Amino acid sequence: MSSVLVHAPHAHSGAGVGGVMATVMLALAPATAFGFWAFGWPAIYLWTVTVLACVLTEAVCLKWRGQHALPRLADGSAILTGWLLAVSLPPWAPAWLGVVGAVAAIALGKQVFGGLGQNPFNPAMVGRVLLLIAFPVEMTTWVAPHPLGSSGAPDLWAAAGITLGGNGYDAVTSASLLGGFKTELTRGVEGASAIAHAFAPLSNGLAGMRAGSLGETSAGLLLLGGLFLLWRGVIGWQAPVGMLLGVLVPAAILHTTHPDTTLPVSAHLFGGGLLLGAFFIVTDYVSSPGTPAGRLVFGLGCGLLTFVIRNFAGYPEGVAFAVMLMNAMTPLIDRAIRPRVYGRDRRGRSLPPLGGDKK
Amino acid sequence: MLLALAALTTLGLGLGLLLGTAARLLKVEAEPITAELEAMLPGSQCGQCGFPGCAGAAAALADGRAPVTLCPPGGRDLAQRLAERLGVSVDLSGMADAGPRIAAVDESICIGCTRCFKVCPTDAIVGAVKQIHAVIRDACTGCSKCVDICPTESLHLIPIPVTPQTWAWPKPAHTPVLAKPVLADAGCH
Amino acid sequence: MRIFDFLSRLPSWGVHPDDHKRPAADRALRVVTLPEFLHLPLTQHVGGIARPVVRIGDTVHKGQLLARAHGNISAPVHAPTSGRIVAIGDVHSPHPAGLTLPGITLAADGDDRWDESLEGLGDPFNADPQQISEKVSAAGVVGMGGATFPAAVKLALGRRMKVQTLIINGGECEPYLSCDDRLMRERAADVVDGARLIAYAIGAREVRVGIENNKPEAIAAMRAAAEGFAEVHIVPVPARYPMGSDKQLISVLVKREVPAEGRAADAGVLVHNVGTAWAVHEAVRHGRPLVRRIVTVAGGAVRDPGNVETPLGVSVSHLIEACGGLLQAPARLVLGGPMMGTVLPSQQAPVVKGTSGVLALTAAEAGDQAPAPCIRCASCVDACPMGLVPHEMAAHIRAGALDQAADQWSLTDCIGCGCCAYVCPSRIPLTHHFDYAKGELAGRERMRLRQDATKRLTAERASRQEREAAEKAAAAAARKAAKAAEKAAAEKAKAEKAKAEQAAAEAAGSNEGATA
């Protein structure tokens, strides 16, 4: 016989934070596994170190804040942050890069604001942007895929050398599509259009055999993961669709007017981190608006900013910056965009009674 | 060099002049807050705060001569609203608050002396000489004047009885899983 | 005529909980044996507390008036069986905090004899609609869906507002509950008759009975009963919680919304529960007051779940015994459905007019888990049938900004359906936050009114004291004046006397002089 005063409802759907995080990880797993295969042991090392560093940082911060670390760690949010950060790093980046990013993401991006649910910015993007500004060389040193088992792939020991010290690295660097295009464009139109033409949407894009971040290259598997999340109802369609439209529509228009100096739509879609961003970054609950309509606006904003940065700014890729800028807009969007309340009009006034507005 | 210095000086002086003029011309008279504060106070003029009536207390609050926690009948809720209005931050956790209270007559020892209803600021006690007195619950503010004056201690303050009409859900416990139950320690003992 | 084509589309709001309606919904109604005592609270309705009209020791018949309605919005209480009044005072109540209520205790004599003076209207459809309202009012019929608003008051409102459509709510969207389902299956003709009586009383032209499509047997039975009454439409609606909420059912059935600052009648409809329709039928056709109802007894801890027809005032423990008792100690005892019901602090609480179910839930069913921080997933926004943003409201309330939650985030529009808390992955007790805030704001409003009253009383006292002082002063002045006048008069008299004496003396002197 319970004498405790408990409020209704006395039933629950069974949903839980841990379950949500686990579903997102499951959706992210195929693309990550592809990254492991394509970039070999250094990528696996980097991912492991980054995720562990995130979990450890979270545990230390929680202890400092006087909370039970275990139940909070069990929700998996720190693992997911580490995972997202790791898949946005160059696959052969040194381990310390991952650790610095992880500490920044969890400590500065999340725990200083009060932990889960309180952070205004996407923690993984905080880590990534910090690294991008502080260590631009390490963050833009790409390698072409060296699939596990192929002749050029580093073995366990060589990989450890790469991850720990970065030696034997320069020999194999390669340009990413967006970065290479931007660099060539400063030298002349010919080189740039050569890069653009060399890009094959199917094999380089959809299948993912190209230089790029650890988990961003396999567009096909990311799309699959995104559709899985949509099907499970973990994410809404608004933010991803908004983001894709925000990049692709202006990119298509610009490409028709300036075909030589801009990349085609397929390159925007498959050549960078757009799909990873659209399905796994802008859909972050905490730092995006709290209503479906707000999330559409948020996604559109992220997409437009990404498009602007990619085409007109100094950086070749702009997803992380765009997301953080829009994170800052989230409170504003939440203030402005709300669902219509039953029995009220959009401006919050009560609907008139039937048969005119007799009072 | 000289030009730059001159330009900056001119700019500084010009802007300073503008600001000064604006401050003088567009001055907003400070709203006398005393009346508003008085409206927030219970208005029973019970004098427990040590000031002559609620108007005096409001004036003291406006001048900063009295803390926002000055009014016992108003309790913690009033202190909070006063702090909000005056824009001061105050730690109310130490303020003892038994919630709103009202007077009750112990009928077995009331001698019908009529002293209590003579001091009651809201005429909330009815009775007559040599008759047992009774408190009108809706009119009592819990100022405790009657309690102080009763010669037989038959008056005392009780919490306002809870009925299904006035009962409300308590505040839900806050969520974080703390290693040490800090809040419980502070609150329970 | 396909009036419900648009229903093929599921509404975007709400949730779809496991309905747990079987096996209870498929078992025939059982009748509860009479217990020794019945406890009847005097507020089983919204509004004024009924005033007892019987004394301790009185013998009463079943259906006899025990307490009459008090105030404009109130309902009388009748004897659920024949017996003797043994106490008038506080009784256990189904209140979550275990508060007691004023009430009457009746010792059953076991004969269960109806009061023979009760009789219905002979031909209600030719009677004055006012007479139907009077019958309903006298029978103490209240909203049986749980709102317990006096039905007669609503009838008067419907007639005054010239409502054209009567909606009969057979939604019963709460999981576990099947008392309305059973009622429609077993007494469809009575329910349809009651609905037509209500429609006649308010002058409505059509009746729409909304029934969730997870109750095919009830839909079939009601369709059969409505055969031949062109104005009665049986409308299956999608099974989606909270379809049984008035506002949601109205928007689905007539595609209009109830204005936020208005009532259902402002949308041209009146909503009554199927149970209320049955009670109206009983009151008008047979003159029987509302003294019994159907209650669902279910939950994982109940041995033999089902629906029982019980006299009001029977204790919850007695109902559970009637359903085979408990299999295990329940983790939670709930009055009503799991989504909006309240915890019962004691099994001694009596069944009242608004009791639709008694649930003895196991820990697994109750879904208890410690809350975690909000991750702003917005599941609650998707689920809210009112278009609110529950996580923002809760955040404001937690921060103590209750006024903001009410003014900017429409807390007052919350219907407390519990969808948000049901889907919340962080298990935040959102509806608890909202009810806390509503109660707190109402309390503040009461304090404000009290303070205004205090000020008025103080001012009155001051003016009284002034008046008394003035009167006293006037009296004193009058007394003084009188005294002075007296004194003056006395002095005058004295002076005159002296004068007279002097004059006399002078006269004497002159006489003397004259004589000298």
Coordinates of C-alpha atoms in Angstrom, one line a residue, chain A residues 1-17 20-21 72 116-118 234 285-292 295 330 334-335 338-344 348-355 358-359, chain C residues 96 247 256-261 266-268 330-334 338-341 343-344 361 365-366 373-378 381-382 386-389 391-392 408-409 413 418 421-427 431-432 435:
Chain A
M1 CA 0.0 0.0 0.0
S2 CA 1.7 3.2 -1.1
S3 CA 1.2 6.2 1.1
V4 CA 3.5 8.3 -1.0
L5 CA 1.8 11.2 -2.9
V6 CA 2.5 10.3 -6.5
H7 CA 1.1 12.2 -9.4
A8 CA -0.5 10.7 -12.5
P9 CA 0.3 9.3 -15.0
H10 CA 0.7 5.9 -13.5
A11 CA 2.0 4.4 -16.7
H12 CA 4.9 5.1 -19.0
S13 CA 5.7 4.5 -22.6
G14 CA 9.0 2.9 -21.6
A15 CA 11.1 5.5 -23.5
G16 CA 14.4 6.4 -21.8
V17 CA 17.4 8.7 -22.3
V20 CA 17.5 7.2 -27.3
M21 CA 21.3 7.5 -27.2
R72 CA 24.6 9.6 -15.4
L116 CA 23.1 16.9 -19.7
G117 CA 20.3 19.0 -21.0
Q118 CA 21.8 22.4 -20.0
V234 CA 14.1 9.3 -32.5
Y285 CA 18.0 17.6 -28.9
V286 CA 19.5 19.8 -26.3
S287 CA 21.0 22.5 -28.4
S288 CA 18.3 22.7 -31.0
P289 CA 14.9 24.4 -30.7
G290 CA 12.2 22.5 -28.7
T291 CA 9.4 22.5 -31.3
P292 CA 9.1 20.8 -34.7
R295 CA 13.7 22.7 -35.8
T330 CA 18.1 28.6 -30.5
D334 CA 12.1 29.0 -29.2
R335 CA 10.8 32.4 -28.3
R338 CA 5.7 27.9 -30.9
P339 CA 2.8 25.6 -31.7
R340 CA -0.6 27.0 -31.9
V341 CA -2.5 26.4 -28.7
Y342 CA -5.9 24.6 -28.9
G343 CA -8.6 27.2 -28.7
R344 CA -6.3 30.1 -29.5
G348 CA -2.4 33.5 -28.3
R349 CA -5.8 35.1 -28.3
S350 CA -8.8 33.0 -27.5
L351 CA -10.8 32.0 -30.6
P352 CA -14.2 33.8 -30.9
P353 CA -17.3 31.8 -29.8
L354 CA -19.3 30.2 -32.6
G355 CA -21.7 32.6 -34.3
K358 CA -20.6 38.3 -29.0
K359 CA -19.3 38.8 -25.6
Chain C
P96 CA -4.9 11.8 -2.8
K247 CA -12.1 19.4 -26.2
R256 CA -14.4 23.0 -34.3
E257 CA -12.3 24.1 -31.4
V258 CA -13.6 25.3 -28.0
P259 CA -12.3 28.8 -27.5
A260 CA -9.6 28.9 -24.8
E261 CA -11.6 31.4 -22.8
D266 CA -19.2 28.4 -27.4
A267 CA -18.3 25.9 -30.1
G268 CA -22.0 25.1 -30.5
P330 CA -0.2 -3.4 -5.2
A331 CA 2.6 -0.9 -5.8
R332 CA 0.0 1.7 -6.3
L333 CA -3.7 2.0 -5.8
V334 CA -5.3 4.4 -8.3
P338 CA -3.7 5.4 -15.0
M339 CA -3.2 8.6 -17.1
M340 CA -5.2 11.0 -15.0
G341 CA -6.3 9.1 -11.9
V343 CA -3.5 7.7 -5.9
L344 CA -5.7 6.3 -3.1
L361 CA -1.2 -1.7 -10.2
E365 CA 2.7 -1.4 -14.6
A366 CA 3.1 1.9 -12.7
P373 CA 17.4 15.9 -16.6
C374 CA 15.4 17.2 -19.5
I375 CA 17.2 16.6 -22.8
R376 CA 14.7 18.8 -24.7
C377 CA 13.8 16.0 -27.0
A378 CA 10.4 17.6 -27.6
V381 CA 5.6 18.9 -27.6
D382 CA 4.6 16.3 -30.2
M386 CA -3.3 21.2 -26.6
G387 CA -0.4 22.5 -28.6
L388 CA 1.6 23.5 -25.5
V389 CA 5.4 23.2 -24.9
H391 CA 9.2 21.1 -21.3
E392 CA 9.4 24.9 -21.3
Q408 CA 3.7 33.2 -21.7
W409 CA 3.4 29.4 -22.0
D413 CA -4.7 25.8 -21.1
G418 CA -0.5 13.3 -18.8
A421 CA 4.8 12.7 -18.8
Y422 CA 3.9 9.4 -20.4
V423 CA 6.3 9.9 -23.3
C424 CA 9.1 11.7 -21.4
P425 CA 12.3 9.7 -21.8
S426 CA 13.7 11.5 -18.8
R427 CA 10.6 10.5 -16.7
T431 CA 1.9 17.0 -15.0
H432 CA 2.9 17.1 -11.3
D435 CA -0.7 20.8 -11.0

